[in-house]
CSV table of C-alpha atoms in Angstrom, one decimal:
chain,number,residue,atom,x,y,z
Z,131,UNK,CA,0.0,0.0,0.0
Z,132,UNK,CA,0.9,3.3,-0.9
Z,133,UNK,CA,1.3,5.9,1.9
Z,134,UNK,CA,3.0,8.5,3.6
Z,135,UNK,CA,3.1,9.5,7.3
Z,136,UNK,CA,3.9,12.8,9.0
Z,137,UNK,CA,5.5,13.6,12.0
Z,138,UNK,CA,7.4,16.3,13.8
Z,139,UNK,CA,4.3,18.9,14.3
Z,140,UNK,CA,4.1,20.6,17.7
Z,141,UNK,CA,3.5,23.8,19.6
Z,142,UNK,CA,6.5,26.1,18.9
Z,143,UNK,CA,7.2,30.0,20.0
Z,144,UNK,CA,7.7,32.8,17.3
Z,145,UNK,CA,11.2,32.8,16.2
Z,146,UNK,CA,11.7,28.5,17.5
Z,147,UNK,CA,12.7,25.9,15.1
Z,148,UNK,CA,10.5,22.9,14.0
Z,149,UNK,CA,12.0,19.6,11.8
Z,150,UNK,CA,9.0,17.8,9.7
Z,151,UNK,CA,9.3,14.3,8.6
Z,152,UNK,CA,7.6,12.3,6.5
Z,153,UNK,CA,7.8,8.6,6.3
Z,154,UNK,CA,6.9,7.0,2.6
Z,155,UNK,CA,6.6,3.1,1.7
Z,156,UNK,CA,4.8,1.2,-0.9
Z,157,UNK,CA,6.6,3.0,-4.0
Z,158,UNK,CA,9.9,3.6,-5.2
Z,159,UNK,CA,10.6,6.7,-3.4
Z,160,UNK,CA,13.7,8.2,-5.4
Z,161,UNK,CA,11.3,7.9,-8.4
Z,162,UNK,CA,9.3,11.1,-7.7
Z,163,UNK,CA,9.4,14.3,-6.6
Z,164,UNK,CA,8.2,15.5,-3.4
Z,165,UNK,CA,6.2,18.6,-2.0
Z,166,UNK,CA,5.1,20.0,1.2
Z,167,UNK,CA,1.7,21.8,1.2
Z,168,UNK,CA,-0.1,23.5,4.6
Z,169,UNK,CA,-3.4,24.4,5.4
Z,170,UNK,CA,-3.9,27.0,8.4
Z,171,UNK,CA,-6.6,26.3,10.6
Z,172,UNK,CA,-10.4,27.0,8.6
Z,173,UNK,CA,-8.1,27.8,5.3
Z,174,UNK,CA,-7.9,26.6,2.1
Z,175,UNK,CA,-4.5,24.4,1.3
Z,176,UNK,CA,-1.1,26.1,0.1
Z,177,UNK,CA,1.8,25.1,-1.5
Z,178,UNK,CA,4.8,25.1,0.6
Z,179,UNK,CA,7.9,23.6,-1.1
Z,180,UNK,CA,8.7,20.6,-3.5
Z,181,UNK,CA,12.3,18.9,-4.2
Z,182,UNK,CA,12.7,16.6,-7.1
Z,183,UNK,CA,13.8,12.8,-6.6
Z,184,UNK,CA,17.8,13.0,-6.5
Z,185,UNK,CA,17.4,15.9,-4.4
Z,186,UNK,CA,18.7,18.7,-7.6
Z,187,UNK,CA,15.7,20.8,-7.6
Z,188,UNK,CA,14.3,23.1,-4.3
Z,189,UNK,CA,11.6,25.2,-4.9
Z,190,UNK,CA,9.8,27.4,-2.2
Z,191,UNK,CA,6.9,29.6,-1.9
Z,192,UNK,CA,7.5,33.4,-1.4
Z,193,UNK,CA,5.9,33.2,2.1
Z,194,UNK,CA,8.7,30.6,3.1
Z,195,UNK,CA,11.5,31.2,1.6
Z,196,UNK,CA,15.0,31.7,3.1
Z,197,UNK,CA,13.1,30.0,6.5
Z,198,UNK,CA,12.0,26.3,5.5
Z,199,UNK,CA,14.5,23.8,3.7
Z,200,UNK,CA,13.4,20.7,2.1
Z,201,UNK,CA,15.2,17.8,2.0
Z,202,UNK,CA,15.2,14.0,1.8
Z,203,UNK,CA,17.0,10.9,2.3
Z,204,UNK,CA,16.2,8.5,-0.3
Z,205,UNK,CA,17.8,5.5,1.3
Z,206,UNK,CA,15.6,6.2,4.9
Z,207,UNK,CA,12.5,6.9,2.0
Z,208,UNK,CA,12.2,9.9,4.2
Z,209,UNK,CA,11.0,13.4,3.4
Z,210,UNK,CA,11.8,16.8,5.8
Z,211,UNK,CA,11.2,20.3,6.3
Z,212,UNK,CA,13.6,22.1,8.4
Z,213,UNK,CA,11.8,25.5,9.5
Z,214,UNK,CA,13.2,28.1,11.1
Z,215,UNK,CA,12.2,31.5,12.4
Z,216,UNK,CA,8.5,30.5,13.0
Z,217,UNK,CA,5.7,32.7,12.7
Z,218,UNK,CA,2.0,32.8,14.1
Z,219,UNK,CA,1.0,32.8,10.5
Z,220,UNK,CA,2.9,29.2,9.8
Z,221,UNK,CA,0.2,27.5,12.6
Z,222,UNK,CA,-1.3,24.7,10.0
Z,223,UNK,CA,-2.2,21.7,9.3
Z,224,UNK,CA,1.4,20.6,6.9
Z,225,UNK,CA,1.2,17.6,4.7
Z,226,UNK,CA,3.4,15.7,2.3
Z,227,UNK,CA,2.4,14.8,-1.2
Z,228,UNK,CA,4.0,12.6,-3.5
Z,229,UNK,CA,4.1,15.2,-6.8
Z,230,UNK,CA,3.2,14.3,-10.1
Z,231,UNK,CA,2.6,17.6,-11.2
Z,232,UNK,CA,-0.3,17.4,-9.5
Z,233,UNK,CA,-0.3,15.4,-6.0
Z,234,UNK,CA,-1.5,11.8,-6.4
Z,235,UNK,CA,-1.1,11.0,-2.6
Z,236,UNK,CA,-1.1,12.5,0.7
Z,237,UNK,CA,-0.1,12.2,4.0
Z,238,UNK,CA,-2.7,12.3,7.4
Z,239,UNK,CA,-0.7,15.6,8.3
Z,240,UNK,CA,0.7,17.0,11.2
Z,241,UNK,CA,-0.1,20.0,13.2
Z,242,UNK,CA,2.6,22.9,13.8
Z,243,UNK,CA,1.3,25.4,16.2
Z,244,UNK,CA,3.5,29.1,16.4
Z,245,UNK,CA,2.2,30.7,19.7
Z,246,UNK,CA,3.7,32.7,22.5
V,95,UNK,CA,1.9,33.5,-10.5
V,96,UNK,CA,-1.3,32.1,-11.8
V,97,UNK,CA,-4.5,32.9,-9.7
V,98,UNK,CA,-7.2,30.8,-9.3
V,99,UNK,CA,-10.4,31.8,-8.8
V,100,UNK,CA,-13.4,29.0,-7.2
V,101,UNK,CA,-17.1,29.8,-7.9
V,102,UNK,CA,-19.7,29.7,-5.8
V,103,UNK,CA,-18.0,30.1,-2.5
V,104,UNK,CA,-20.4,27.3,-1.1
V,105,UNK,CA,-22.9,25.0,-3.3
V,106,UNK,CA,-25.9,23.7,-1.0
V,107,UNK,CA,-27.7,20.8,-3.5
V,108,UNK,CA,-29.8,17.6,-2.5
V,109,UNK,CA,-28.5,14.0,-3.0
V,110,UNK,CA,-29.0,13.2,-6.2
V,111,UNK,CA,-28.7,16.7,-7.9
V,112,UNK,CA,-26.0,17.4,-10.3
V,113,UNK,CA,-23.0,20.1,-8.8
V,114,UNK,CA,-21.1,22.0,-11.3
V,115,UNK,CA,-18.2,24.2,-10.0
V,116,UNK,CA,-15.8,26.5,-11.2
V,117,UNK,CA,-12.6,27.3,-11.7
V,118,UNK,CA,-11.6,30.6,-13.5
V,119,UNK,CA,-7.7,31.2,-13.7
V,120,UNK,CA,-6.1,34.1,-14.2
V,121,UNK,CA,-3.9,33.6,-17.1
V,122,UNK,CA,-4.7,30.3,-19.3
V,123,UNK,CA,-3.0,26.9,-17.7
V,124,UNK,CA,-0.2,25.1,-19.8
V,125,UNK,CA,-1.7,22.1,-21.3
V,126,UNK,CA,-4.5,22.0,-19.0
V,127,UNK,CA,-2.8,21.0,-16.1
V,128,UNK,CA,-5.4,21.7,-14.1
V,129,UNK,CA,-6.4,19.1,-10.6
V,130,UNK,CA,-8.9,19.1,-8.4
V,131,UNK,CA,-9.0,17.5,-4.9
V,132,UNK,CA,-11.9,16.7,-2.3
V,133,UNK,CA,-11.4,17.0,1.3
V,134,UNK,CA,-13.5,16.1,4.1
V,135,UNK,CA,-13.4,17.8,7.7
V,136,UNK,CA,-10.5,16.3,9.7
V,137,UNK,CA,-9.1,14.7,6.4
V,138,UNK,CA,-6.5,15.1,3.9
V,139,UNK,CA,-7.1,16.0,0.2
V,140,UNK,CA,-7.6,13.3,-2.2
V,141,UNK,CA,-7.3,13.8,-5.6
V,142,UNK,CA,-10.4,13.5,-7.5
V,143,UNK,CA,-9.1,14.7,-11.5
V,144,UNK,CA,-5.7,15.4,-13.2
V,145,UNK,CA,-5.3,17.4,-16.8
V,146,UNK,CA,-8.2,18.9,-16.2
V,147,UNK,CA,-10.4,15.7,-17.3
V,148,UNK,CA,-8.6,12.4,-16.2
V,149,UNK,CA,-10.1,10.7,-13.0
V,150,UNK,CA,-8.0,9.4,-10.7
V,151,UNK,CA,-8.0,5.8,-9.8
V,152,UNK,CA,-10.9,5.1,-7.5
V,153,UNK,CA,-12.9,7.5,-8.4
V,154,UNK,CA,-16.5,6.6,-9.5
V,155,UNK,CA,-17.7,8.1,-12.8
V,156,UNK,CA,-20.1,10.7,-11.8
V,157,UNK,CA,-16.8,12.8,-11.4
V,158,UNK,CA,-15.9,14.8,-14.5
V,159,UNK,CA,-13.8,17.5,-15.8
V,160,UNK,CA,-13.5,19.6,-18.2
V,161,UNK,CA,-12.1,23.0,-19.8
V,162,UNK,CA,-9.4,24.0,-20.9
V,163,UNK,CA,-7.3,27.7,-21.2
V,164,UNK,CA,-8.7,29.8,-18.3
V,165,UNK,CA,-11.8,28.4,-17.3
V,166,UNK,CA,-12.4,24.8,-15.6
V,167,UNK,CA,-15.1,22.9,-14.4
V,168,UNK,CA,-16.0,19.8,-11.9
V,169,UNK,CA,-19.4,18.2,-12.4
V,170,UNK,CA,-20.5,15.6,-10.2
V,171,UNK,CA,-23.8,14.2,-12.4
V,172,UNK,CA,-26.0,13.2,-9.4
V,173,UNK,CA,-24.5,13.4,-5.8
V,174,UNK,CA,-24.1,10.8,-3.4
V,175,UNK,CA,-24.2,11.6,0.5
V,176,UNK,CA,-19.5,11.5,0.1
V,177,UNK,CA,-19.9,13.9,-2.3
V,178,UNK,CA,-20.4,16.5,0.3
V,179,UNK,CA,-16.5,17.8,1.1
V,180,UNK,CA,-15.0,21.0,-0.2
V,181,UNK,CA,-13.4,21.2,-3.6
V,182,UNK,CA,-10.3,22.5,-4.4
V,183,UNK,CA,-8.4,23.1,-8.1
V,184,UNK,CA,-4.9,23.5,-8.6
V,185,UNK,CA,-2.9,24.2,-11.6
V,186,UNK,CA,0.8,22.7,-12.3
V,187,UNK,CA,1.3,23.8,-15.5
V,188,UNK,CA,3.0,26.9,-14.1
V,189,UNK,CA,5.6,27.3,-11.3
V,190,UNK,CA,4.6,27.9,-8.3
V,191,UNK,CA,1.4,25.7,-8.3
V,192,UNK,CA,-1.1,27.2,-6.9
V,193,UNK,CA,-4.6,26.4,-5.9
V,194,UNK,CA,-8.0,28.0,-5.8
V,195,UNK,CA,-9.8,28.8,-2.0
V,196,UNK,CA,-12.3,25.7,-2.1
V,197,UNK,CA,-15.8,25.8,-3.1
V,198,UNK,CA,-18.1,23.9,-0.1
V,199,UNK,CA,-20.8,21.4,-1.5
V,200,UNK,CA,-22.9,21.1,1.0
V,201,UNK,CA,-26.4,19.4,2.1
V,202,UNK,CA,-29.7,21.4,1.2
């Protein structure tokens, strides 16, 4: 079975650091590219950052950039998201998605809360 | 980057009624890359169509796409009691992807 599982969320203070990880099995990992997309609480979803399969390509939303870092580990099958310098406005629900352009499957989530 | 723009903000429709809803973007999407996804409350998405008129695998037939340029459209022919989620299109044809803000199908 196809699936991905999140971990890492957590209540952090403005300005803290936060490491997301998502776990993938059932498919050949290194085969696809990756993405990270979030949802703030009652919002609609937004796209976050994506990193292709051998780890060349990084891309990040303007709202992120120079804060989150994407990586992964192909041989762990593993997918992250390094974020620093939190802010309220990161609080969401942050999911991982394997990309096919568009995003063919998706994690349960997990929930990063920025609060003082 | 491109915009995209969900009408109506909330659908309320019977079981068994037909839903159509919108996606308008604001400059026309390569090669109709063009998804939607339905989510459910305390759920992730789940992608429902890809190139703005493939289903994805699982997905019963009363799902459809179409359009193509700037202006897409999901049609669910006669709703079932799942169908009521919020829907949300996203385009990939043109870095950064972006998606719409959801339309809500909801029970009447």
């Amino acid at each position: 079975e196809v699936q991905l599982v999140e971990s890492g969320g957590g209540l952090v203070k403005p300005g803290g650091s936060l490491r997301l990880s998502c776990a993938a099995s059932g498919f050949t990992f290194s085969s696809y590219s990756m993405n990270w997309v979030r949802q703030a609480p009652g919002k609609g979803l937004e796209w976050v950052s994506s990193i292709s399969g051998s780890s060349s390509y990084t891309y990040y939303a303007d709202s992120v950039k120079g804060r989150f870092t994407i990586s992964r580990d192909n041989a762990k099958n593993s997918l992250y998201l390094q974020m620093n310098s939190l802010r309220v406005d990161d609080t969401a629900v942050y999911y991982c998605a394997r990309d096919r352009g568009f995003m063919d499957v998706w994690g349960q989530g997990t929930t990063v809360t920025v609060s003082s | 980057e491109i915009v995209l723009t969900q009408s109506p903000g909330t659908l309320s429709l019977s079981p068994g009624e037909r839903a159509s809803l919108s996606c308008r973007a604001s400059q026309s999407v390569s090669s109709s890359f063009l998804a939607w996804y339905q989510q459910k409350p305390g759920q992730a998405p789940r992608l429902v169509i890809y190139g703005a008129s493939s289903r994805a695998t699982g997905i019963p037939d009363r799902f459809s796409g179409s359009g193509s340029g700037t202006d897409f459209t999901l049609t669910i022919s006669r709703l079932e009691p799942e169908d009521f989620a919020v829907y949300y299109c996203q385009q990939y044809g043109n870095p950064p992807k972006t998606f719409g803000q959801g339309t809500k199908v909801e029970i009447k």
